[in-house]
XYZ file of C-alpha atoms in Angstrom:
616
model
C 100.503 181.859 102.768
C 97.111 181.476 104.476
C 96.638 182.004 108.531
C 94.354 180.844 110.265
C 93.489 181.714 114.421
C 92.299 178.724 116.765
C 91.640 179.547 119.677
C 91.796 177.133 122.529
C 89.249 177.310 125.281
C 90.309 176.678 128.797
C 93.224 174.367 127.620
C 91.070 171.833 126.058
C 93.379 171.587 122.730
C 95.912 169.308 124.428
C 95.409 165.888 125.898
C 94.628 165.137 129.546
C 96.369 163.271 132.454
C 95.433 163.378 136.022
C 96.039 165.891 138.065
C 96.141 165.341 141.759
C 93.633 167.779 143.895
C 94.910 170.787 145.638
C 95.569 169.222 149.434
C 93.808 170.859 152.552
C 96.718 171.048 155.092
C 94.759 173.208 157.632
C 95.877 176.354 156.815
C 96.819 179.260 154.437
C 98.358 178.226 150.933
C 100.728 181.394 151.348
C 102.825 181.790 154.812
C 104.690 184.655 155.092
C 108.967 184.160 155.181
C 109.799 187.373 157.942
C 112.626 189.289 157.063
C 113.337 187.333 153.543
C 114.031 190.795 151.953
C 116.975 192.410 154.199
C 116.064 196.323 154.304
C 117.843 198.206 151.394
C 116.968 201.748 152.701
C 117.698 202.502 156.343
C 117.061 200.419 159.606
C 113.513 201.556 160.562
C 111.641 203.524 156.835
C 113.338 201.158 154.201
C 112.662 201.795 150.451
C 109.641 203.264 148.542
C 109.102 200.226 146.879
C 106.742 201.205 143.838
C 107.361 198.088 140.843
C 109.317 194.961 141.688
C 110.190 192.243 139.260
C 110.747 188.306 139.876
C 112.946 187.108 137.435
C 116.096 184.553 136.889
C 119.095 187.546 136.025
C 122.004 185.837 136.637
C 120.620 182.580 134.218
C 120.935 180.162 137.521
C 117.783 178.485 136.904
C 116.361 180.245 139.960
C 114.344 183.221 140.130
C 115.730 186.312 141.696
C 114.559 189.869 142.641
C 114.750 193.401 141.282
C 113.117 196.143 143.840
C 112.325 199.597 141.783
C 112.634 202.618 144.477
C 111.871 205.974 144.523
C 110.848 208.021 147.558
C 106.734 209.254 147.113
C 104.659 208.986 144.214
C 105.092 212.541 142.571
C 107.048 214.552 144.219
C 110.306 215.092 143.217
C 111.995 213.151 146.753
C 114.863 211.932 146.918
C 116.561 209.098 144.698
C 116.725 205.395 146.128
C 118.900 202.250 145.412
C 118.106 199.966 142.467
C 117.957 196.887 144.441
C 118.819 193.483 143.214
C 118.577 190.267 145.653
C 119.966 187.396 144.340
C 118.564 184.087 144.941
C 120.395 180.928 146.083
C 117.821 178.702 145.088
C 116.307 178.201 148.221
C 114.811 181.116 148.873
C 117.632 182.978 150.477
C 117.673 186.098 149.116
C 121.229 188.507 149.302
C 121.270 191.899 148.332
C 123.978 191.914 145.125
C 122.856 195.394 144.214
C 126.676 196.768 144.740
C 128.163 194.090 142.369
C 124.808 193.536 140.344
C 124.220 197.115 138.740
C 127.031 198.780 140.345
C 124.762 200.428 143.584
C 122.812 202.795 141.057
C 120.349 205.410 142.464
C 117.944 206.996 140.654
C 113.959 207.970 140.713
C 112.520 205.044 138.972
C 109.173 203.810 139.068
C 109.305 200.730 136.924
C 112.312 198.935 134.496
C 111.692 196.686 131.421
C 113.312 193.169 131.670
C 114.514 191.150 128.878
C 117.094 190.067 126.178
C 117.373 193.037 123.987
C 120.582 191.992 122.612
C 119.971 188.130 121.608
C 122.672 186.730 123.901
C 120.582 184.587 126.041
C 120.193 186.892 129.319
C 117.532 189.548 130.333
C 118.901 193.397 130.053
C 116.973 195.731 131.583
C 116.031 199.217 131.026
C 115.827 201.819 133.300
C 114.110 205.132 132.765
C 113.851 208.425 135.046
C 110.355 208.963 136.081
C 111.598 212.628 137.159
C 112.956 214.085 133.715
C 116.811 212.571 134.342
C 118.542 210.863 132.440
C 117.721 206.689 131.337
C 120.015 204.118 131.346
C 120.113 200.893 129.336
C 121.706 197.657 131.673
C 123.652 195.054 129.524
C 123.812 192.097 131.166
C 126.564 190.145 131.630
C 126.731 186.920 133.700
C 124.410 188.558 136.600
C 126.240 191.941 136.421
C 124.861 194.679 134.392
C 126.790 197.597 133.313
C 124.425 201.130 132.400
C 124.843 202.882 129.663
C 123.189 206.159 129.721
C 120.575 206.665 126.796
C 119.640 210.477 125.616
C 115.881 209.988 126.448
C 114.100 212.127 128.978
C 110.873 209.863 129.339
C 109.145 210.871 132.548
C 108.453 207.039 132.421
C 106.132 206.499 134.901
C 105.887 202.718 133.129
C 108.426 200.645 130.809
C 108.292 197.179 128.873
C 109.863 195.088 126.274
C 108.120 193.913 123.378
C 108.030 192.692 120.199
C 105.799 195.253 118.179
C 106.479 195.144 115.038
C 107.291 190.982 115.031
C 110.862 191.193 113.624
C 112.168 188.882 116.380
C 113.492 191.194 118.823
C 112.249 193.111 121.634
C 111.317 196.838 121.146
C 111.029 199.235 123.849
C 107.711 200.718 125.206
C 108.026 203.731 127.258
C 104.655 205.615 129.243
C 105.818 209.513 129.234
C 104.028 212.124 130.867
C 104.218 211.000 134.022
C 104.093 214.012 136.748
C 104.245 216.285 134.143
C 101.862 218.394 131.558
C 103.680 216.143 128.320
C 100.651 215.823 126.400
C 102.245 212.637 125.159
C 101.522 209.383 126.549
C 103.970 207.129 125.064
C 106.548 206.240 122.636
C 107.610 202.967 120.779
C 111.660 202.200 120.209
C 112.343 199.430 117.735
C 115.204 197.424 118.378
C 117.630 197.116 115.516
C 118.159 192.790 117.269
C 121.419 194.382 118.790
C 120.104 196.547 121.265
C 120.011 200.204 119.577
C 116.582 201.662 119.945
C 115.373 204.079 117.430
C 112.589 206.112 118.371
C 109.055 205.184 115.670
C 107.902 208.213 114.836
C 103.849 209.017 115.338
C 103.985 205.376 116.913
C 101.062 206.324 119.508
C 98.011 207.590 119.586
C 97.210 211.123 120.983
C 95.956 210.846 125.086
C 92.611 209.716 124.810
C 91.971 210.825 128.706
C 93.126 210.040 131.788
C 96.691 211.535 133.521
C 100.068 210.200 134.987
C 100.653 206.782 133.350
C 101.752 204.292 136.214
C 101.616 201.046 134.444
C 101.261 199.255 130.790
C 100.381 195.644 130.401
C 101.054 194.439 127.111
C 97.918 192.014 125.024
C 96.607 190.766 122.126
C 93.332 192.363 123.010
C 91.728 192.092 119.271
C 93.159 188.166 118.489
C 95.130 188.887 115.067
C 98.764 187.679 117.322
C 100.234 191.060 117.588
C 100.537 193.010 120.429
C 98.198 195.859 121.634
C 98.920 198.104 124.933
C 96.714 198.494 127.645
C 97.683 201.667 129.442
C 97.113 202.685 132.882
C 96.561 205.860 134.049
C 96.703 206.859 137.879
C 93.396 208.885 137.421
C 90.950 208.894 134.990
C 90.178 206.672 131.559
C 92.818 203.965 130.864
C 93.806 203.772 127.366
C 93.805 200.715 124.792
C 96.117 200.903 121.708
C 95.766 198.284 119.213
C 99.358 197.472 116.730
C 98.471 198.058 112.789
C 101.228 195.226 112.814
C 103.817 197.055 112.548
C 104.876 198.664 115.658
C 102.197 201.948 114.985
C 99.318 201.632 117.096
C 95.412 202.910 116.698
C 93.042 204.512 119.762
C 90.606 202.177 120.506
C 89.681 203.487 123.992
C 86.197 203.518 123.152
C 86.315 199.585 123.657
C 86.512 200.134 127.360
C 83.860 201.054 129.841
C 83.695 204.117 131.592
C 85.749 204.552 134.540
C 84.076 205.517 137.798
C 86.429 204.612 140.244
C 89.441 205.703 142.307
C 93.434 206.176 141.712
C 94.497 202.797 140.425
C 98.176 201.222 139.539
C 98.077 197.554 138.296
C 95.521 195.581 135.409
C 95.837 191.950 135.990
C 95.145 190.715 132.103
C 94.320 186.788 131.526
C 91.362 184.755 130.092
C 88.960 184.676 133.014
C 86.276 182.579 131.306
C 87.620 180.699 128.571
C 86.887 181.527 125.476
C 90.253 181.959 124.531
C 90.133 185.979 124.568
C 91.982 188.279 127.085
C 89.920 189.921 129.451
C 91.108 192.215 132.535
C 91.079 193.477 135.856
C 91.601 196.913 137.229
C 92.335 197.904 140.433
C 90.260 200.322 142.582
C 88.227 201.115 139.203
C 84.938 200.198 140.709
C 82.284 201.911 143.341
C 84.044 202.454 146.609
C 87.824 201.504 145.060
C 86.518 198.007 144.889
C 88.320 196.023 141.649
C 86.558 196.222 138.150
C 86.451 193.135 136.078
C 86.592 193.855 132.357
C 85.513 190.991 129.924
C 86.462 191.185 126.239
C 84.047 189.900 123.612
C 87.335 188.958 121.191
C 87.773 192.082 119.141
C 89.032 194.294 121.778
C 85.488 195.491 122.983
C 85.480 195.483 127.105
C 82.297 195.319 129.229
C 82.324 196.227 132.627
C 81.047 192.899 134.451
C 81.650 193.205 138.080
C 78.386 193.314 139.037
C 77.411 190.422 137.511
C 80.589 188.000 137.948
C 82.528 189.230 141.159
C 80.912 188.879 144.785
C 82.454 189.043 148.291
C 85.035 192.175 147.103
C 85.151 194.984 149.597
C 86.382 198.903 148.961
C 89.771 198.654 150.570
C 92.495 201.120 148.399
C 94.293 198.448 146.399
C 97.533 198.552 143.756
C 96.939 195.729 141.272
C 95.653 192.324 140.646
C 97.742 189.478 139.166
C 95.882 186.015 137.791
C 97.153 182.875 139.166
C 95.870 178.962 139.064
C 97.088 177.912 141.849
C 94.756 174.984 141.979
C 95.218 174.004 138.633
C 91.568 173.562 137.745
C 92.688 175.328 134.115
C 90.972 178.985 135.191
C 92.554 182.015 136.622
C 91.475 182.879 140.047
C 92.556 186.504 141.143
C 94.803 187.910 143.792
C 94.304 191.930 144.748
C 97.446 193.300 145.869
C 96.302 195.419 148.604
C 97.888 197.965 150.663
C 97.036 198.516 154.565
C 95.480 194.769 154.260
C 96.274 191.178 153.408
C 96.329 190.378 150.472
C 92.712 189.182 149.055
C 92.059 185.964 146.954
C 89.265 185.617 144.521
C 88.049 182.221 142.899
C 86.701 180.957 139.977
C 84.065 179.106 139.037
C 85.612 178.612 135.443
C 83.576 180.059 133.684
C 84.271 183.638 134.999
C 82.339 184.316 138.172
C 84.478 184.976 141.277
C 84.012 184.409 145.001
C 86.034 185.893 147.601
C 87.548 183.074 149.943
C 88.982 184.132 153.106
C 92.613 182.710 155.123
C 94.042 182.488 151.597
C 97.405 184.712 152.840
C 98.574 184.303 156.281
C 99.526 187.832 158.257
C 98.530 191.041 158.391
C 98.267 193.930 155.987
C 101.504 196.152 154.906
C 102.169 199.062 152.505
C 101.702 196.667 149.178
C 102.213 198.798 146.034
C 102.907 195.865 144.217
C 103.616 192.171 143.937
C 104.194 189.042 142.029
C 104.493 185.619 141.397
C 107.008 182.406 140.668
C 108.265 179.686 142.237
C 111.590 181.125 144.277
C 112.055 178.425 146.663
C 112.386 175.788 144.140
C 109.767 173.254 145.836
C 107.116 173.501 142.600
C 104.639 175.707 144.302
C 103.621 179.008 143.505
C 104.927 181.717 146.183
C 104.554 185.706 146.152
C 106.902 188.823 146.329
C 105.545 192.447 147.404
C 107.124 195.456 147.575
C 106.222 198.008 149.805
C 106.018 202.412 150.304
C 103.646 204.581 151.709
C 103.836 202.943 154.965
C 106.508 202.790 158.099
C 108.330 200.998 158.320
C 107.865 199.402 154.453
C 108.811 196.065 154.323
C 109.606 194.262 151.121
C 108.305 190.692 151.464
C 108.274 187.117 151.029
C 105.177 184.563 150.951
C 106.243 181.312 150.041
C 103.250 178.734 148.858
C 102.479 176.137 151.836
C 101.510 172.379 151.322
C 97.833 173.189 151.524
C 99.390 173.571 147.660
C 99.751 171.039 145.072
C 103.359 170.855 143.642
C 102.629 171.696 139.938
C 102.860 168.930 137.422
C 100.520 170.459 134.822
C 101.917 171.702 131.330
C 101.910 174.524 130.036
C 98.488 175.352 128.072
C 97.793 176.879 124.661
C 95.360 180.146 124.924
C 95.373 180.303 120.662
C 97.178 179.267 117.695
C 97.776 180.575 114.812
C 97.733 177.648 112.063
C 98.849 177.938 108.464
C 96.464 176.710 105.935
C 99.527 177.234 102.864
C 103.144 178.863 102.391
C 104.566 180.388 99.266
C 108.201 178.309 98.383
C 111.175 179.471 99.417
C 109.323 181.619 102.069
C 109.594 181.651 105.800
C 106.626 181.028 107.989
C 106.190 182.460 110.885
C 103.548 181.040 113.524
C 102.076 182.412 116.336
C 100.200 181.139 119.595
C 99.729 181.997 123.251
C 100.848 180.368 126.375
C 99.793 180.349 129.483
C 100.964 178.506 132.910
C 100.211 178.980 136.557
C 100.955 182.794 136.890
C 100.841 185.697 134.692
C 103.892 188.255 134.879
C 105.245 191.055 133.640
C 107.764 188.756 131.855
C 104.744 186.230 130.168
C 104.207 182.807 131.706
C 107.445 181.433 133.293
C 108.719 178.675 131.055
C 111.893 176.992 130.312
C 111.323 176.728 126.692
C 108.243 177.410 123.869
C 108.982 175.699 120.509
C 107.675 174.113 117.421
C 107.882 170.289 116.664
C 108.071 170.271 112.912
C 108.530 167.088 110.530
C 109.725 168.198 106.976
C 109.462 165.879 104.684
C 109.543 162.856 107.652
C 112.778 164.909 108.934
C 111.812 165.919 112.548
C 113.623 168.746 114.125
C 112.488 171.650 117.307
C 112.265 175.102 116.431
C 113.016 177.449 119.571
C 109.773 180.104 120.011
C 110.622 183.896 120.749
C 108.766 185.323 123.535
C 107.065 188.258 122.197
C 105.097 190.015 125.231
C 102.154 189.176 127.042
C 101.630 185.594 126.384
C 102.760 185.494 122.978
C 105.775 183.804 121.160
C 106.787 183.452 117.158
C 108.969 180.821 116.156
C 109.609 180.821 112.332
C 110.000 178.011 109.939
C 112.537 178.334 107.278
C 111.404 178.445 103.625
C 110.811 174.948 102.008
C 110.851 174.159 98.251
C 107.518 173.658 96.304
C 105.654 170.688 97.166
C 107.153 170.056 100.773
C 105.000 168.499 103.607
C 105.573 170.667 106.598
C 103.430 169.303 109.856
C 103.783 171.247 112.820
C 103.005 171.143 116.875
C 103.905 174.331 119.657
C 104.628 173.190 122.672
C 106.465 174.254 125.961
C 107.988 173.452 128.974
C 107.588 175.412 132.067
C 110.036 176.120 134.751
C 108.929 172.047 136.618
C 110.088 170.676 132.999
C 106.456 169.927 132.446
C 105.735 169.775 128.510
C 102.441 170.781 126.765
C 101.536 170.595 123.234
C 98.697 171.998 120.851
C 97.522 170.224 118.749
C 99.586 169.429 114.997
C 98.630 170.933 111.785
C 100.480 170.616 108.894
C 100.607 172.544 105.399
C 102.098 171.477 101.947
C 104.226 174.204 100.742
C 102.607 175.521 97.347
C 99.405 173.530 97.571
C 96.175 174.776 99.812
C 95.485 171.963 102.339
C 93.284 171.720 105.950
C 94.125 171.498 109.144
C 91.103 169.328 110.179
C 93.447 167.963 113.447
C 93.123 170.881 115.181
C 89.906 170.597 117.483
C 88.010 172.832 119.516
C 86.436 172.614 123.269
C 83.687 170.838 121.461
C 86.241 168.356 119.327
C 84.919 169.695 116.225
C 87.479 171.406 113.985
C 86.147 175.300 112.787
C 85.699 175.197 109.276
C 88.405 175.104 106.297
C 89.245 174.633 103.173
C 90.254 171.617 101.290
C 91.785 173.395 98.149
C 88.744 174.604 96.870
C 86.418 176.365 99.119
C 84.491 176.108 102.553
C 82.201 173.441 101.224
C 85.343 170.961 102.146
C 84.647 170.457 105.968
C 86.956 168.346 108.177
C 85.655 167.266 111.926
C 87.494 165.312 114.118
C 84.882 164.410 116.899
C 84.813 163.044 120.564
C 85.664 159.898 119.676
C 88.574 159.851 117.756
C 86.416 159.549 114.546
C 87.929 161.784 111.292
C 86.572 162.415 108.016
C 86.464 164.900 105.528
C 83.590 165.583 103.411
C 84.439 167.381 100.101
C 82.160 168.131 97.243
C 83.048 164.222 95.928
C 82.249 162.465 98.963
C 82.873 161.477 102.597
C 85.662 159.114 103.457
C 85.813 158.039 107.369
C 88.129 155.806 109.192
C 87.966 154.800 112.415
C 90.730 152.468 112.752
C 93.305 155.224 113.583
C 91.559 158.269 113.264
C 92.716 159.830 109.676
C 91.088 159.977 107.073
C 91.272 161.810 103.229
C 89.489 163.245 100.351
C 89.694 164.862 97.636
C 87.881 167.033 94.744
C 88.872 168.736 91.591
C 91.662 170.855 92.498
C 93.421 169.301 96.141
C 93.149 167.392 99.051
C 93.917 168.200 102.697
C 94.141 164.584 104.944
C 93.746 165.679 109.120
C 96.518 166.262 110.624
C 95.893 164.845 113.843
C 94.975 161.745 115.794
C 96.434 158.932 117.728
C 93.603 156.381 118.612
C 92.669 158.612 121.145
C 91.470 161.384 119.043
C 93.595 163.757 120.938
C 95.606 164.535 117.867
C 98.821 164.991 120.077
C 100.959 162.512 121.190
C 102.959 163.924 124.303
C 100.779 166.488 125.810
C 98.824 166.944 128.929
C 96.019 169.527 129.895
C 94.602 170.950 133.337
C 91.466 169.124 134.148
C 87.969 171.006 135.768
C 87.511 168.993 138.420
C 90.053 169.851 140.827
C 88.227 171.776 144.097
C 90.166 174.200 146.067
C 90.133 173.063 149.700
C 90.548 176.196 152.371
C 90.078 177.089 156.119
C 87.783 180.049 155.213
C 88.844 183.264 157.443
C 88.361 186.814 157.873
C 90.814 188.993 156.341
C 91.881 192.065 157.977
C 90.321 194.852 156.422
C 92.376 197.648 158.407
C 92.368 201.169 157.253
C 91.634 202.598 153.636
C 94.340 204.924 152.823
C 93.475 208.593 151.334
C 96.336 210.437 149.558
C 96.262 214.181 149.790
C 100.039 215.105 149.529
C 101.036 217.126 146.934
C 99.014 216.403 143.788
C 96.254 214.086 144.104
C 97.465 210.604 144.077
């Protein structure tokens, strides 16, 4: 079996319909909900809100809330409530935590979230960040019932991943946090029923840097597994990249040097298009201003701030999380920022960002963290923070105004991985990145990812696994020896709006091209047609196909497919309706939406300095 990566730039591998402009109401696109969040932690201090997750637990079709608590950064404090508000699809939140996960305490700084078991619902995994004991949450229907696990992580950061791309979701704990482990990490592989088993020698030695606080999961290098981005409270971050199998190699000299401040959150999506994942870092520049990190495609990171971000000031801030919430088909960036409002950064598309003021309606509060989704249920995108190192802290809810658009765009397609061949009798497994309207610690919010596959003229959907990051893996059972196999990813996000790549399609036993799968440009990177790369196949602007092999060009315009063939096979397009698109039921964002804002000041306030205890 041959792969092969495409990667999509800014979307432009699926077809277009309009897309209405973002509407200028007057007035902020996020308005604050008072008192959404009812106190977990005392009438007047509340909870030490460090990691919060948005996220549908009780499989309601509405999204939901988990608060992570545990009084001060490193000291040992005191434990805090798990707490879990349940959503009633309006945006009415209810703390469940007493019937949800049974009113557990503990010192956590962050959980993983998702189905370790393969039943359908998220589990969630909750480690000690203090030495104590972890416990593993099986849910079921909404109510999760711990299981203690014999693993003393000092998990100052947890996720769920696929890393060795057997279908299921390993476990990802960041150890050494408040402590002298000179271990940074470990990597649990799921055995698909939920029993972890530690991988031995699975992560690198500490390449610099102390107290892991977060871990974003990526495919920083392109090859569709995934790689860990790990960061550090002070000092170097760390970048793992996966050998494919779960084991993971230091590649922290791809990052720039760190000059900056204490920082908690990377925000990691394509800023510029070019179908690589680049990042941002909080409080990593001069003066605890963010640091923009673009990736040249092999896991290499340049420090571009300088060059790409203007307008950003040096207020202490916990994280930045990519949204389009303008749906011009680029990130912009939100800083999560603590003591201030929350600060909004546009792009131009092509990277460069601009801050815009009056974005986020209020004043600052003790933000350690905060993220995005839809809770409301009106189709716009609305915020969640959690709160600590502030009195009183206030947990809180901004829900997305109608200066926003309702979304009707798809879902979009960062890269694919195509297959050029398969073996018979052998599963296939395909690859390819998604991305929506927000990125989360649980991937781009969608109802469904898939594969449209005709076998033989038999159609039939094959359901995609979510992976990490924005990956997913769907796998196509084994065909016999001279099968056709053509084959489209698509998804569905949370409005029911579909999206498609573009088809390829393979013919099990025999090399063939996959000339319908276009570029930004409409030109289709070179292939082979059986023999070699001398067999080309372009699919241009127009709809036009052909194939030029070493006997000739055929071309036909009529309805965009064309053939040809040499000595040893031949490899027809495998897209094009008269359009040229190649795909028959998808959409793309469009470029020429402009976001319309009052512009504002924001309220700086005061830049916080932490001296207690250790330096934090």
């Amino acid at each position: 079996m041959q792969l092969r990566r495409l990667i999509v730039s800014g979307g432009l591998s699926i077809c277009s319909v309009a897309v209405p402009a973002l509407a200028h109401a007057g007035g902020a696109l996020f308005q604050e909900d008072a008192g959404a969040l009812a106190n977990a932690c005392g009438a007047t201090d509340g909870c030490w809100t460090n990691y919060l997750r948005v996220s549908d637990l009780d499989g309601d079709d509405d999204l939901d809330v988990v608060a992570v608590n545990y009084e001060g950064f490193f000291s040992a404090g005191t434990a805090e409530p798990l707490v879990v508000y349940t959503n009633d699809g309006a945006g009415n939140f209810t703390n469940t935590s007493a019937a949800s996960v049974g009113g557990f305490e503990g010192r956590i700084r962050q959980v993983a979230i998702g189905d370790v078991d393969g039943d359908g619902d998220p589990d969630m995994y909750v480690p000690d960040a203090n030495g104590g004991v972890d416990n593993l949450f099986v849910n079921d229907g909404g109510v999760f019932e711990p299981t203690p696990i014999d693993i003393d992580s000092n998990a100052g950061a947890a996720r769920f991943g696929d890393f060795d791309d057997d279908g299921d979701l390993d476990l990802f704990l960041a150890d050494g946090y408040n402590s002298t482990d000179t271990v940074h990490g470990h990597i649990y592989t799921n055995d698909g029923a939920g029993e972890f088993t530690e991988l031995a020698d699975a992560i690198p030695a500490p390449a610099g840097g102390t107290d892991p606080d977060d871990v974003d999961l990526l495919d920083a290098d392109g090859d569709f597994d995934l790689d860990i981005l790990l960061n550090n409270h002070s000092g170097t971050n760390e970048l793992w990249l996966n050998n494919g199998d779960g084991t993971f190699a230091d590649a922290t000299d791809g990052l720039p040097s760190f000059p900056g401040g204490f920082h908690y959150g990377p925000g990691v999506c394509d800023v510029d298009g070019d179908g690589d994942l680049d990042a941002w870092v909080d409080n990593m520049g001069p003066g605890y201003s963010e640091m923009l990190m673009i990736n040249d495609g092999t896991g290499v990171f340049s420090d571009e701030t300088a060059a790409q971000v203007s307008g950003n000031s040096d207020d202490d801030d916990n994280g930045v999380a990519c949204i389009d919430v303008d749906y011009d088909g680029d990130f912009d960036a939100v800083v999560i920022s603590l003591f201030t409002a929350e600060r909004y950064f546009d792009n131009d598309g092509t990277g460069n960002f601009g801050s815009l003021g009056g974005v986020f309606s209020g004043t600052g509060n003790s933000e350690l963290w905060g993220e995005f989704g839809d809770v409301n249920g009106d189709g716009r995108l609305d915020l969640v923070t959690g709160a600590g190192e502030g009195t009183p802290n206030t947990n809180r809810v901004f829900l997305g105004t109608v200066a926003q658009t309702a979304d009707v765009t798809p879902p979009a397609f960062r890269a694919v991985q195509t297959v050029d061949s398969a073996d018979p009798d052998t599963e296939v497994v395909v690859h390819f990145a998604v991305t929506d309207n927000a990125v989360t610690d649980e991937g781009p919010r969608l109802h469904a990812a898939f594969l449209r596959v005709t076998i033989d003229g038999a159609d039939q959907e094959i359901p995609a696994s979510f992976m990490g990051g924005d990956l997913f893996r769907a796998v196509i059972p084994g065909q016999p020896d001279g099968t056709a196999v053509d084959v489209q990813p698509c998804a569905t996000d949370r409005e029911d709006n579909e999206g498609c790549a573009d088809a390829f399609g393979y013919v099990v036993g025999e090399v063939v091209g996959t000339t319908g799968n276009v570029d930004s440009t409409g030109t289709d990177p070179t292939d082979t047609n059986g023999t070699g790369s001398e067999d080309v196949g372009t699919v241009d602007d127009t709809g036009t196909a052909s194939i030029t092999d070493t006997n000739g060009t055929v071309t036909d315009t009529a309805d965009d497919t064309a053939s040809g063939s040499d000595e040893s096979g031949s490899g027809p397009p495998a897209g094009g309706g008269d359009d040229g698109c190649g795909c028959a039921q998808s959409a793309q964002r469009t470029g020429t939406n402009a976001l319309w804002l009052v512009l504002g000041p924001l309220a700086w306030g005061l830049r916080r300095r932490r001296s207690r205890g250790p330096s934090i």
